[in-house]
PDB file of C-alpha atoms and ligand atoms in Angstrom:
ATOM      1  CA  MET A1488     -65.212-115.951 -17.420  1.00 40.00           C
ATOM      2  CA  ALA A1489     -61.410-116.961 -17.517  1.00 41.00           C
ATOM      3  CA  ALA A1490     -60.321-113.417 -18.243  1.00 42.00           C
ATOM      4  CA  HIS A1491     -61.585-112.288 -14.855  1.00 41.00           C
ATOM      5  CA  ARG A1492     -60.736-115.432 -12.939  1.00 42.00           C
ATOM      6  CA  LEU A1493     -57.140-115.134 -13.962  1.00 42.00           C
ATOM      7  CA  TRP A1494     -56.195-111.535 -13.926  1.00 42.00           C
ATOM      8  CA  PRO A1495     -53.543-111.970 -11.300  1.00 43.00           C
ATOM      9  CA  GLY A1496     -51.745-114.713 -13.369  1.00 44.00           C
ATOM     10  CA  VAL A1497     -52.218-112.673 -16.484  1.00 44.00           C
ATOM     11  CA  CYS A1498     -50.497-109.648 -14.850  1.00 41.00           C
ATOM     12  CA  ARG A1499     -47.623-111.851 -14.199  1.00 43.00           C
ATOM     13  CA  LEU A1500     -47.511-112.808 -17.844  1.00 42.00           C
ATOM     14  CA  PHE A1501     -47.241-109.099 -18.645  1.00 39.00           C
ATOM     15  CA  ALA A1502     -44.196-108.872 -16.483  1.00 39.00           C
ATOM     16  CA  MET A1503     -42.772-111.825 -18.521  1.00 38.00           C
ATOM     17  CA  GLY A1504     -43.397-109.724 -21.753  1.00 36.00           C
ATOM     18  CA  PRO A1505     -39.919-109.488 -23.279  1.00 34.00           C
ATOM     19  CA  GLU A1506     -39.187-113.337 -23.073  1.00 37.00           C
ATOM     20  CA  LEU A1507     -42.700-114.153 -24.386  1.00 34.00           C
ATOM     21  CA  GLY A1508     -43.024-111.627 -27.118  1.00 38.00           C
ATOM     22  CA  SER A1509     -40.216-109.536 -28.250  1.00 39.00           C
ATOM     23  CA  ALA A1510     -39.046-111.297 -31.303  1.00 36.00           C
ATOM     24  CA  ARG A1511     -42.673-111.784 -32.531  1.00 37.00           C
ATOM     25  CA  ARG A1512     -43.927-108.111 -32.382  1.00 38.00           C
ATOM     26  CA  ALA A1513     -42.844-107.638 -35.825  1.00 36.00           C
ATOM     27  CA  TYR A1514     -45.600-109.870 -37.058  1.00 40.00           C
ATOM     28  CA  SER A1515     -49.302-108.735 -37.338  1.00 59.00           C
ATOM     29  CA  ALA A1516     -50.965-107.557 -34.303  1.00 67.00           C
ATOM     30  CA  PHE A1517     -52.538-110.581 -32.640  1.00 76.00           C
ATOM     31  CA  GLN A1518     -50.366-113.465 -33.765  1.00 75.00           C
ATOM     32  CA  ALA A1519     -48.556-113.311 -30.324  1.00 81.00           C
ATOM     33  CA  PHE A1520     -50.446-113.783 -27.096  1.00 88.00           C
ATOM     34  CA  THR A1521     -48.715-110.838 -25.292  1.00 87.00           C
ATOM     35  CA  GLU A1522     -50.468-108.549 -27.719  1.00 85.00           C
ATOM     36  CA  VAL A1523     -53.774-110.156 -27.212  1.00 89.00           C
ATOM     37  CA  LEU A1524     -53.408-109.840 -23.397  1.00 90.00           C
ATOM     38  CA  ARG A1525     -53.399-106.119 -23.836  1.00 89.00           C
ATOM     39  CA  LEU A1526     -56.854-106.018 -25.264  1.00 91.00           C
ATOM     40  CA  PRO A1527     -59.843-104.955 -23.216  1.00 92.00           C
ATOM     41  CA  SER A1528     -61.761-108.018 -21.724  1.00 91.00           C
ATOM     42  CA  LYS A1529     -64.546-108.025 -24.310  1.00 91.00           C
ATOM     43  CA  GLN A1530     -62.279-108.022 -27.244  1.00 91.00           C
ATOM     44  CA  LEU A1531     -60.000-110.482 -25.659  1.00 93.00           C
ATOM     45  CA  THR A1532     -62.813-112.901 -25.208  1.00 93.00           C
ATOM     46  CA  LYS A1533     -63.879-112.480 -28.786  1.00 92.00           C
ATOM     47  CA  LEU A1534     -60.328-113.289 -30.003  1.00 94.00           C
ATOM     48  CA  VAL A1535     -59.403-116.121 -27.658  1.00 96.00           C
ATOM     49  CA  PHE A1536     -62.762-117.753 -26.967  1.00 96.00           C
ATOM     50  CA  PRO A1537     -64.876-117.101 -30.036  1.00 95.00           C
ATOM     51  CA  LEU A1538     -67.494-119.653 -29.208  1.00 93.00           C
ATOM     52  CA  GLN A1539     -68.163-118.023 -25.796  1.00 91.00           C
ATOM     53  CA  GLU A1540     -68.403-114.523 -27.592  1.00 90.00           C
ATOM     54  CA  LEU A1541     -70.980-115.953 -29.990  1.00 89.00           C
ATOM     55  CA  HIS A1542     -72.802-117.550 -27.143  1.00 87.00           C
ATOM     56  CA  GLY A1543     -73.444-113.992 -25.632  1.00 83.00           C
ATOM     57  CA  HIS A1544     -75.469-113.081 -28.596  1.00 83.00           C
ATOM     58  CA  PHE A1545     -78.147-115.658 -27.971  1.00 78.00           C
ATOM     59  CA  VAL A1546     -81.531-114.293 -26.830  1.00 74.00           C
ATOM     60  CA  PRO A1547     -81.257-114.466 -22.957  1.00 72.00           C
ATOM     61  CA  GLY A1548     -83.347-117.369 -21.603  1.00 70.00           C
ATOM     62  CA  SER A1549     -82.850-119.397 -24.842  1.00 72.00           C
ATOM     63  CA  ARG A1550     -80.646-122.496 -24.297  1.00 65.00           C
ATOM     64  CA  PRO A1551     -78.495-122.962 -27.165  1.00 70.00           C
ATOM     65  CA  ASP A1552     -76.591-126.257 -26.687  1.00 79.00           C
ATOM     66  CA  LEU A1553     -73.034-125.071 -27.340  1.00 87.00           C
ATOM     67  CA  HIS A1554     -70.409-126.748 -25.489  1.00 89.00           C
ATOM     68  CA  LEU A1555     -68.224-123.939 -24.382  1.00 86.00           C
ATOM     69  CA  ASN A1556     -66.268-125.279 -21.501  1.00 86.00           C
ATOM     70  CA  ILE A1557     -65.243-128.792 -22.175  1.00 91.00           C
ATOM     71  CA  PHE A1558     -61.808-127.359 -23.051  1.00 94.00           C
ATOM     72  CA  HIS A1559     -61.428-123.980 -21.490  1.00 94.00           C
ATOM     73  CA  PRO A1560     -57.787-123.326 -20.457  1.00 94.00           C
ATOM     74  CA  SER A1561     -56.659-120.376 -18.445  1.00 94.00           C
ATOM     75  CA  LEU A1562     -55.054-117.540 -20.172  1.00 94.00           C
ATOM     76  CA  GLU A1563     -51.687-118.594 -18.603  1.00 93.00           C
ATOM     77  CA  ASP A1564     -52.025-121.946 -20.159  1.00 94.00           C
ATOM     78  CA  ILE A1565     -52.734-120.457 -23.433  1.00 95.00           C
ATOM     79  CA  ALA A1566     -49.663-118.206 -23.152  1.00 94.00           C
ATOM     80  CA  ARG A1567     -47.572-121.233 -22.064  1.00 94.00           C
ATOM     81  CA  ALA A1568     -48.768-123.100 -25.156  1.00 95.00           C
ATOM     82  CA  GLU A1569     -47.464-120.388 -27.407  1.00 94.00           C
ATOM     83  CA  SER A1570     -43.830-121.438 -26.767  1.00 94.00           C
ATOM     84  CA  PHE A1571     -44.286-124.784 -28.539  1.00 95.00           C
ATOM     85  CA  PHE A1572     -45.204-122.939 -31.621  1.00 96.00           C
ATOM     86  CA  THR A1573     -42.518-120.348 -31.439  1.00 95.00           C
ATOM     87  CA  ALA A1574     -39.390-121.104 -33.535  1.00 95.00           C
ATOM     88  CA  SER A1575     -35.999-120.686 -31.962  1.00 94.00           C
ATOM     89  CA  ALA A1576     -32.599-122.358 -32.144  1.00 92.00           C
ATOM     90  CA  ARG A1577     -33.828-124.810 -29.546  1.00 93.00           C
ATOM     91  CA  ASN A1578     -37.274-125.392 -31.080  1.00 95.00           C
ATOM     92  CA  ARG A1579     -37.002-125.956 -34.682  1.00 95.00           C
ATOM     93  CA  ILE A1580     -40.315-125.836 -36.535  1.00 96.00           C
ATOM     94  CA  GLU A1581     -39.892-127.019 -40.045  1.00 95.00           C
ATOM     95  CA  TYR A1582     -41.277-128.813 -43.075  1.00 95.00           C
ATOM     96  CA  LEU A1583     -40.055-132.293 -42.847  1.00 94.00           C
ATOM     97  CA  THR A1584     -41.151-134.254 -45.851  1.00 94.00           C
ATOM     98  CA  SER A1585     -43.953-135.230 -48.228  1.00 93.00           C
ATOM     99  CA  ALA A1586     -45.491-138.633 -48.855  1.00 92.00           C
ATOM    100  CA  VAL A1587     -47.850-140.167 -51.443  1.00 87.00           C
ATOM    101  CA  ARG A1588     -48.185-143.264 -49.626  1.00 84.00           C
ATOM    102  CA  LEU A1589     -48.123-144.155 -45.925  1.00 85.00           C
ATOM    103  CA  ASP A1590     -45.150-146.425 -46.289  1.00 85.00           C
ATOM    104  CA  HIS A1591     -43.314-143.302 -47.631  1.00 87.00           C
ATOM    105  CA  ALA A1592     -44.252-141.279 -44.472  1.00 89.00           C
ATOM    106  CA  PRO A1593     -41.440-140.675 -41.946  1.00 89.00           C
ATOM    107  CA  ASP A1594     -41.343-143.149 -39.166  1.00 87.00           C
ATOM    108  CA  LEU A1595     -41.731-140.940 -36.073  1.00 85.00           C
ATOM    109  CA  ARG A1596     -42.230-141.553 -32.401  1.00 85.00           C
ATOM    110  CA  HIS A1597     -43.496-138.011 -31.820  1.00 89.00           C
ATOM    111  CA  PRO A1598     -47.276-137.637 -31.304  1.00 96.00           C
ATOM    112  CA  GLU A1599     -48.881-136.503 -34.564  1.00 97.00           C
ATOM    113  CA  VAL A1600     -51.977-134.528 -35.348  1.00 98.00           C
ATOM    114  CA  CYS A1601     -53.409-134.268 -38.777  1.00 97.00           C
ATOM    115  CA  PHE A1602     -55.476-131.676 -40.617  1.00 97.00           C
ATOM    116  CA  ILE A1603     -58.023-132.738 -43.229  1.00 95.00           C
ATOM    117  CA  GLY A1604     -60.630-130.850 -45.172  1.00 93.00           C
ATOM    118  CA  ARG A1605     -62.178-129.968 -48.606  1.00 91.00           C
ATOM    119  CA  SER A1606     -60.054-128.002 -51.047  1.00 89.00           C
ATOM    120  CA  ASN A1607     -60.556-124.366 -50.308  1.00 91.00           C
ATOM    121  CA  VAL A1608     -61.783-124.884 -46.650  1.00 94.00           C
ATOM    122  CA  GLY A1609     -58.803-122.724 -45.471  1.00 95.00           C
ATOM    123  CA  LYS A1610     -56.455-125.541 -44.378  1.00 95.00           C
ATOM    124  CA  SER A1611     -53.362-124.011 -45.761  1.00 93.00           C
ATOM    125  CA  SER A1612     -54.350-120.604 -44.241  1.00 95.00           C
ATOM    126  CA  LEU A1613     -55.056-122.118 -40.853  1.00 97.00           C
ATOM    127  CA  ILE A1614     -51.664-123.961 -40.756  1.00 96.00           C
ATOM    128  CA  LYS A1615     -49.941-120.667 -41.699  1.00 95.00           C
ATOM    129  CA  ALA A1616     -51.660-118.924 -38.791  1.00 95.00           C
ATOM    130  CA  LEU A1617     -50.820-121.729 -36.395  1.00 96.00           C
ATOM    131  CA  PHE A1618     -47.101-121.406 -37.496  1.00 96.00           C
ATOM    132  CA  SER A1619     -47.081-117.624 -37.807  1.00 94.00           C
ATOM    133  CA  LEU A1620     -44.532-117.554 -34.875  1.00 93.00           C
ATOM    134  CA  ALA A1621     -42.238-119.627 -37.031  1.00 93.00           C
ATOM    135  CA  PRO A1622     -42.224-117.411 -40.182  1.00 88.00           C
ATOM    136  CA  GLU A1623     -39.458-119.536 -41.762  1.00 90.00           C
ATOM    137  CA  VAL A1624     -41.723-122.453 -42.095  1.00 92.00           C
ATOM    138  CA  GLU A1625     -42.846-122.901 -45.757  1.00 88.00           C
ATOM    139  CA  VAL A1626     -46.344-124.261 -45.681  1.00 89.00           C
ATOM    140  CA  ARG A1627     -46.612-126.291 -48.889  1.00 84.00           C
ATOM    141  CA  VAL A1628     -49.525-125.595 -51.132  1.00 80.00           C
ATOM    142  CA  SER A1629     -50.266-127.784 -54.189  1.00 66.00           C
ATOM    143  CA  LYS A1630     -53.418-126.837 -55.846  1.00 64.00           C
ATOM    144  CA  LYS A1631     -52.716-127.484 -59.506  1.00 64.00           C
ATOM    145  CA  PRO A1632     -55.142-129.909 -60.910  1.00 57.00           C
ATOM    146  CA  GLY A1633     -53.471-133.161 -61.956  1.00 53.00           C
ATOM    147  CA  HIS A1634     -50.669-132.638 -59.371  1.00 61.00           C
ATOM    148  CA  THR A1635     -50.011-135.557 -57.159  1.00 62.00           C
ATOM    149  CA  LYS A1636     -51.797-135.296 -53.868  1.00 80.00           C
ATOM    150  CA  LYS A1637     -49.386-135.490 -50.983  1.00 89.00           C
ATOM    151  CA  ILE A1638     -49.388-135.573 -47.248  1.00 93.00           C
ATOM    152  CA  ASN A1639     -47.043-132.834 -46.021  1.00 94.00           C
ATOM    153  CA  PHE A1640     -45.380-133.399 -42.577  1.00 95.00           C
ATOM    154  CA  TYR A1641     -44.150-130.573 -40.408  1.00 96.00           C
ATOM    155  CA  LYS A1642     -41.936-131.081 -37.332  1.00 95.00           C
ATOM    156  CA  VAL A1643     -42.704-128.804 -34.186  1.00 96.00           C
ATOM    157  CA  GLY A1644     -39.557-129.041 -32.209  1.00 94.00           C
ATOM    158  CA  LYS A1645     -39.252-132.229 -30.281  1.00 93.00           C
ATOM    159  CA  TYR A1646     -42.960-132.074 -29.488  1.00 95.00           C
ATOM    160  CA  PHE A1647     -45.077-133.389 -32.192  1.00 96.00           C
ATOM    161  CA  THR A1648     -45.634-133.500 -35.894  1.00 97.00           C
ATOM    162  CA  LEU A1649     -48.430-132.040 -37.906  1.00 97.00           C
ATOM    163  CA  ALA A1650     -49.587-133.813 -41.076  1.00 96.00           C
ATOM    164  CA  ASP A1651     -51.438-131.835 -43.729  1.00 95.00           C
ATOM    165  CA  MET A1652     -53.489-134.209 -45.572  1.00 93.00           C
ATOM    166  CA  PRO A1653     -54.467-133.317 -49.290  1.00 90.00           C
ATOM    167  CA  GLY A1654     -57.742-131.500 -49.760  1.00 88.00           C
ATOM    168  CA  TYR A1655     -60.484-133.453 -51.151  1.00 84.00           C
ATOM    169  CA  GLY A1656     -63.447-132.472 -53.324  1.00 79.00           C
ATOM    170  CA  TYR A1657     -66.802-134.075 -53.945  1.00 65.00           C
ATOM    171  CA  ARG A1658     -65.491-136.761 -56.356  1.00 66.00           C
ATOM    172  CA  ALA A1659     -62.272-137.582 -54.506  1.00 67.00           C
ATOM    173  CA  PRO A1660     -60.240-140.026 -56.695  1.00 68.00           C
ATOM    174  CA  GLU A1661     -60.159-143.502 -55.469  1.00 72.00           C
ATOM    175  CA  ASP A1662     -56.191-143.507 -54.837  1.00 74.00           C
ATOM    176  CA  PHE A1663     -56.783-140.356 -52.732  1.00 76.00           C
ATOM    177  CA  VAL A1664     -59.334-141.963 -50.547  1.00 80.00           C
ATOM    178  CA  ASP A1665     -57.096-145.099 -50.214  1.00 83.00           C
ATOM    179  CA  MET A1666     -54.169-142.898 -49.207  1.00 88.00           C
ATOM    180  CA  VAL A1667     -55.977-141.015 -46.671  1.00 90.00           C
ATOM    181  CA  GLU A1668     -57.889-143.930 -45.305  1.00 90.00           C
ATOM    182  CA  THR A1669     -54.653-145.912 -44.852  1.00 92.00           C
ATOM    183  CA  TYR A1670     -53.126-143.098 -43.059  1.00 94.00           C
ATOM    184  CA  LEU A1671     -55.974-142.656 -40.749  1.00 94.00           C
ATOM    185  CA  LYS A1672     -56.336-146.261 -39.974  1.00 93.00           C
ATOM    186  CA  GLU A1673     -52.747-147.200 -39.639  1.00 94.00           C
ATOM    187  CA  ARG A1674     -50.725-144.213 -38.480  1.00 95.00           C
ATOM    188  CA  LYS A1675     -49.714-145.433 -35.045  1.00 93.00           C
ATOM    189  CA  ASN A1676     -48.600-141.952 -33.556  1.00 95.00           C
ATOM    190  CA  LEU A1677     -51.766-140.179 -34.746  1.00 96.00           C
ATOM    191  CA  MET A1678     -53.116-138.533 -31.612  1.00 96.00           C
ATOM    192  CA  ARG A1679     -55.964-136.498 -33.104  1.00 97.00           C
ATOM    193  CA  THR A1680     -57.538-135.506 -36.462  1.00 98.00           C
ATOM    194  CA  PHE A1681     -58.616-131.911 -36.980  1.00 98.00           C
ATOM    195  CA  LEU A1682     -61.399-131.978 -39.374  1.00 98.00           C
ATOM    196  CA  LEU A1683     -62.032-128.520 -41.164  1.00 97.00           C
ATOM    197  CA  VAL A1684     -65.450-127.364 -42.069  1.00 98.00           C
ATOM    198  CA  ASP A1685     -66.040-124.007 -43.748  1.00 98.00           C
ATOM    199  CA  SER A1686     -68.284-122.041 -41.337  1.00 98.00           C
ATOM    200  CA  VAL A1687     -69.758-119.949 -44.246  1.00 98.00           C
ATOM    201  CA  VAL A1688     -71.413-122.942 -45.826  1.00 97.00           C
ATOM    202  CA  GLY A1689     -71.462-125.535 -43.085  1.00 97.00           C
ATOM    203  CA  ILE A1690     -71.078-129.358 -43.486  1.00 97.00           C
ATOM    204  CA  GLN A1691     -71.136-130.211 -47.185  1.00 94.00           C
ATOM    205  CA  LYS A1692     -71.573-133.640 -48.840  1.00 90.00           C
ATOM    206  CA  ALA A1693     -67.946-133.894 -49.468  1.00 89.00           C
ATOM    207  CA  ASP A1694     -67.189-133.319 -45.758  1.00 92.00           C
ATOM    208  CA  ASN A1695     -68.819-136.623 -45.255  1.00 90.00           C
ATOM    209  CA  ILE A1696     -65.986-138.416 -46.814  1.00 85.00           C
ATOM    210  CA  ALA A1697     -63.750-137.427 -43.877  1.00 90.00           C
ATOM    211  CA  ILE A1698     -66.369-137.712 -41.263  1.00 95.00           C
ATOM    212  CA  GLU A1699     -67.345-141.224 -42.268  1.00 93.00           C
ATOM    213  CA  MET A1700     -63.668-142.182 -42.269  1.00 92.00           C
ATOM    214  CA  CYS A1701     -63.066-140.936 -38.654  1.00 95.00           C
ATOM    215  CA  GLU A1702     -66.331-142.462 -37.427  1.00 97.00           C
ATOM    216  CA  GLU A1703     -65.584-145.877 -39.192  1.00 95.00           C
ATOM    217  CA  PHE A1704     -62.156-146.124 -37.669  1.00 95.00           C
ATOM    218  CA  ALA A1705     -63.392-144.750 -34.341  1.00 96.00           C
ATOM    219  CA  LEU A1706     -60.712-142.060 -34.424  1.00 96.00           C
ATOM    220  CA  PRO A1707     -60.842-139.099 -31.999  1.00 97.00           C
ATOM    221  CA  TYR A1708     -61.389-136.034 -34.059  1.00 98.00           C
ATOM    222  CA  VAL A1709     -62.150-132.404 -33.671  1.00 98.00           C
ATOM    223  CA  MET A1710     -64.276-130.161 -35.841  1.00 98.00           C
ATOM    224  CA  VAL A1711     -62.591-126.714 -36.728  1.00 98.00           C
ATOM    225  CA  LEU A1712     -64.852-124.127 -38.162  1.00 98.00           C
ATOM    226  CA  THR A1713     -62.837-121.847 -40.579  1.00 98.00           C
ATOM    227  CA  LYS A1714     -63.356-118.385 -41.970  1.00 98.00           C
ATOM    228  CA  ILE A1715     -65.472-117.217 -39.129  1.00 97.00           C
ATOM    229  CA  ASP A1716     -64.645-113.555 -39.938  1.00 96.00           C
ATOM    230  CA  LYS A1717     -66.540-113.833 -43.286  1.00 96.00           C
ATOM    231  CA  SER A1718     -70.099-114.090 -42.034  1.00 92.00           C
ATOM    232  CA  SER A1719     -72.429-111.928 -40.190  1.00 93.00           C
ATOM    233  CA  LYS A1720     -72.984-112.776 -36.639  1.00 92.00           C
ATOM    234  CA  GLY A1721     -76.541-114.032 -37.255  1.00 91.00           C
ATOM    235  CA  HIS A1722     -75.301-116.399 -40.107  1.00 95.00           C
ATOM    236  CA  LEU A1723     -72.436-117.613 -38.001  1.00 95.00           C
ATOM    237  CA  LEU A1724     -74.613-118.308 -35.112  1.00 92.00           C
ATOM    238  CA  LYS A1725     -76.987-120.366 -37.279  1.00 93.00           C
ATOM    239  CA  GLN A1726     -74.146-122.419 -38.835  1.00 95.00           C
ATOM    240  CA  VAL A1727     -72.615-123.031 -35.597  1.00 95.00           C
ATOM    241  CA  LEU A1728     -75.881-124.312 -34.002  1.00 93.00           C
ATOM    242  CA  GLN A1729     -76.414-126.617 -36.987  1.00 95.00           C
ATOM    243  CA  ILE A1730     -73.018-127.994 -36.892  1.00 96.00           C
ATOM    244  CA  GLN A1731     -73.096-128.495 -33.026  1.00 95.00           C
ATOM    245  CA  LYS A1732     -76.382-130.400 -33.447  1.00 95.00           C
ATOM    246  CA  PHE A1733     -74.723-132.613 -36.065  1.00 96.00           C
ATOM    247  CA  VAL A1734     -71.896-133.451 -33.878  1.00 97.00           C
ATOM    248  CA  ASP A1735     -74.229-134.072 -30.806  1.00 95.00           C
ATOM    249  CA  THR A1736     -76.608-136.388 -32.705  1.00 95.00           C
ATOM    250  CA  LYS A1737     -74.712-137.931 -35.539  1.00 96.00           C
ATOM    251  CA  THR A1738     -71.218-138.478 -34.312  1.00 97.00           C
ATOM    252  CA  GLN A1739     -69.452-140.691 -31.811  1.00 96.00           C
ATOM    253  CA  GLY A1740     -65.699-139.829 -32.081  1.00 96.00           C
ATOM    254  CA  CYS A1741     -66.021-136.068 -32.471  1.00 97.00           C
ATOM    255  CA  PHE A1742     -64.920-133.959 -29.688  1.00 97.00           C
ATOM    256  CA  PRO A1743     -68.095-132.296 -28.487  1.00 95.00           C
ATOM    257  CA  GLN A1744     -66.781-128.668 -28.492  1.00 96.00           C
ATOM    258  CA  LEU A1745     -66.413-126.865 -31.833  1.00 97.00           C
ATOM    259  CA  PHE A1746     -63.259-124.721 -32.572  1.00 98.00           C
ATOM    260  CA  PRO A1747     -64.285-121.767 -34.614  1.00 98.00           C
ATOM    261  CA  VAL A1748     -61.135-119.919 -36.085  1.00 98.00           C
ATOM    262  CA  SER A1749     -60.268-117.261 -38.516  1.00 96.00           C
ATOM    263  CA  ALA A1750     -56.809-117.104 -40.179  1.00 95.00           C
ATOM    264  CA  VAL A1751     -57.365-113.500 -40.915  1.00 94.00           C
ATOM    265  CA  THR A1752     -58.173-112.029 -37.415  1.00 93.00           C
ATOM    266  CA  TYR A1753     -56.607-114.972 -35.520  1.00 94.00           C
ATOM    267  CA  SER A1754     -59.792-115.541 -33.544  1.00 95.00           C
ATOM    268  CA  GLY A1755     -59.623-119.055 -32.035  1.00 97.00           C
ATOM    269  CA  ILE A1756     -56.017-119.656 -33.205  1.00 96.00           C
ATOM    270  CA  HIS A1757     -54.398-119.293 -29.724  1.00 96.00           C
ATOM    271  CA  LEU A1758     -56.973-121.575 -28.098  1.00 97.00           C
ATOM    272  CA  LEU A1759     -56.441-124.301 -30.957  1.00 98.00           C
ATOM    273  CA  ARG A1760     -52.485-124.054 -30.300  1.00 97.00           C
ATOM    274  CA  CYS A1761     -53.212-124.638 -26.528  1.00 96.00           C
ATOM    275  CA  PHE A1762     -55.498-127.595 -27.273  1.00 96.00           C
ATOM    276  CA  ILE A1763     -52.844-129.169 -29.648  1.00 97.00           C
ATOM    277  CA  ALA A1764     -49.998-128.640 -27.104  1.00 96.00           C
ATOM    278  CA  ASP A1765     -52.283-130.426 -24.472  1.00 95.00           C
ATOM    279  CA  ILE A1766     -53.602-133.288 -26.488  1.00 94.00           C
ATOM    280  CA  THR A1767     -50.125-134.179 -27.779  1.00 94.00           C
ATOM    281  CA  GLY A1768     -49.062-134.518 -24.141  1.00 88.00           C
ATOM    282  CA  ASN A1769     -46.727-131.585 -24.185  1.00 87.00           C
ATOM    283  CA  LEU A1770     -48.557-129.134 -21.936  1.00 88.00           C
ATOM    284  CA  LYS A1771     -50.676-130.165 -18.951  1.00 84.00           C
ATOM    285  CA  THR A1772     -53.443-127.617 -18.765  1.00 80.00           C
ATOM    286  CA  ASN A1773     -56.395-127.619 -16.459  1.00 77.00           C
ATOM    287  CA  GLY A1774     -58.450-126.797 -19.576  1.00 77.00           C
ATOM    288  CA  PHE A1775     -60.412-130.154 -19.595  1.00 80.00           C
ATOM    289  CA  GLN A1776     -63.515-129.807 -17.592  1.00 70.00           C
ATOM    290  CA  PHE A1777     -65.395-133.128 -18.228  1.00 54.00           C
ATOM    291  CA  SER A1778     -63.240-135.297 -20.296  1.00 45.00           C
TER     292      SER A1778
HETATM  293  P1  GDP B 364     -57.174-124.762 -48.633  1.00 81.34           P
HETATM  294  O1  GDP B 364     -57.434-125.175 -50.171  1.00 81.34           O
HETATM  295  O2  GDP B 364     -57.981-125.537 -47.793  1.00 81.34           O
HETATM  296  O3  GDP B 364     -55.645-124.850 -48.225  1.00 81.34           O
HETATM  297  O4  GDP B 364     -57.657-123.249 -48.489  1.00 81.34           O
HETATM  298  P2  GDP B 364     -56.797-121.917 -48.467  1.00 81.34           P
HETATM  299  O5  GDP B 364     -56.101-121.901 -47.175  1.00 81.34           O
HETATM  300  O6  GDP B 364     -55.948-121.757 -49.706  1.00 81.34           O
HETATM  301  O7  GDP B 364     -57.964-120.793 -48.459  1.00 81.34           O
HETATM  302  C1  GDP B 364     -58.886-120.873 -49.546  1.00 81.34           C
HETATM  303  C2  GDP B 364     -59.427-119.330 -49.732  1.00 81.34           C
HETATM  304  O8  GDP B 364     -60.145-118.923 -48.482  1.00 81.34           O
HETATM  305  C3  GDP B 364     -58.245-118.387 -49.897  1.00 81.34           C
HETATM  306  O9  GDP B 364     -58.633-117.397 -50.872  1.00 81.34           O
HETATM  307  C4  GDP B 364     -58.018-117.819 -48.650  1.00 81.34           C
HETATM  308  O10 GDP B 364     -57.482-116.455 -48.552  1.00 81.34           O
HETATM  309  C5  GDP B 364     -59.333-117.772 -47.986  1.00 81.34           C
HETATM  310  N1  GDP B 364     -59.363-118.007 -46.460  1.00 81.34           N
HETATM  311  C6  GDP B 364     -58.757-118.975 -45.772  1.00 81.34           C
HETATM  312  N2  GDP B 364     -58.912-118.775 -44.477  1.00 81.34           N
HETATM  313  C7  GDP B 364     -59.628-117.656 -44.287  1.00 81.34           C
HETATM  314  C8  GDP B 364     -60.212-116.926 -43.242  1.00 81.34           C
HETATM  315  O11 GDP B 364     -60.007-117.397 -41.955  1.00 81.34           O
HETATM  316  N3  GDP B 364     -60.997-115.837 -43.415  1.00 81.34           N
HETATM  317  C9  GDP B 364     -61.123-115.429 -44.695  1.00 81.34           C
HETATM  318  N4  GDP B 364     -61.871-114.276 -44.819  1.00 81.34           N
HETATM  319  N5  GDP B 364     -60.755-116.016 -45.856  1.00 81.34           N
HETATM  320  C10 GDP B 364     -59.971-117.150 -45.595  1.00 81.34           C
END
């Protein structure tokens, strides 16, 4: 387990505490990784590697096919990743603009990641959690029926942009599908699509809108399972196994490892930040084992 493998390095991180954490201690307990590092090993694993913690609850001898280690960075890498998400005078994290059509989208050279999911899947909560170390960022939420659906762009320093796609429902309007489809197909700097699935209910019919688009355009995408704090361990295990089976048997472009998260407990948030920092080319981790 990484926590044991890396204790010497982690201890060095404690020594760096003030630089890494002082400005952030004002926010809730586990938003900052320095606070997480103070946890006992078991709690730390639960918070940082929720999939690994879940895996520990399977009956010994059973062979659940969860991919745990395809991306498994060290705690040091996870701590380093945090700096990209921490606002400062030299690292401005801000809402940039919104667009209703791709040709209104900012022409950027930075790598871009996008977040997509059904309305109510927990997308704005997740983006707020990812940006919790940049509390000035105003995460835009537009839920009123009839309001124009827009793509919201956020700039993360000089490192990357995050595009928040409008939430979709079962009967997504034609123009909405056109907008998202055009974005996914034509956005040149799009590095990875994060497709959010509610872990309480699993993959729903409407989720197939996004899954089919990603598959059709051969996009690399990642499945993020939201709201993992809401279910009992047994229910969550069942959902995670079903979703993993779906990814393994029905998808081509989906990253094989699932990313369970909670915007309430911050479980999985630090790992996701590290993954984003890595795949946008900003942080070289040794986290990728087989890809
Ligand atoms: P969006 O429509 O996809 O942007 O969804 P929201 O972020 O607004 O979340 C929809 C609802 O789910 C809200 O009531 C949130 O408070 C709740 N929610 C979102 N994420 C979590 C989570 O991680 N845990 C729990 N318990 N509730 C969540």
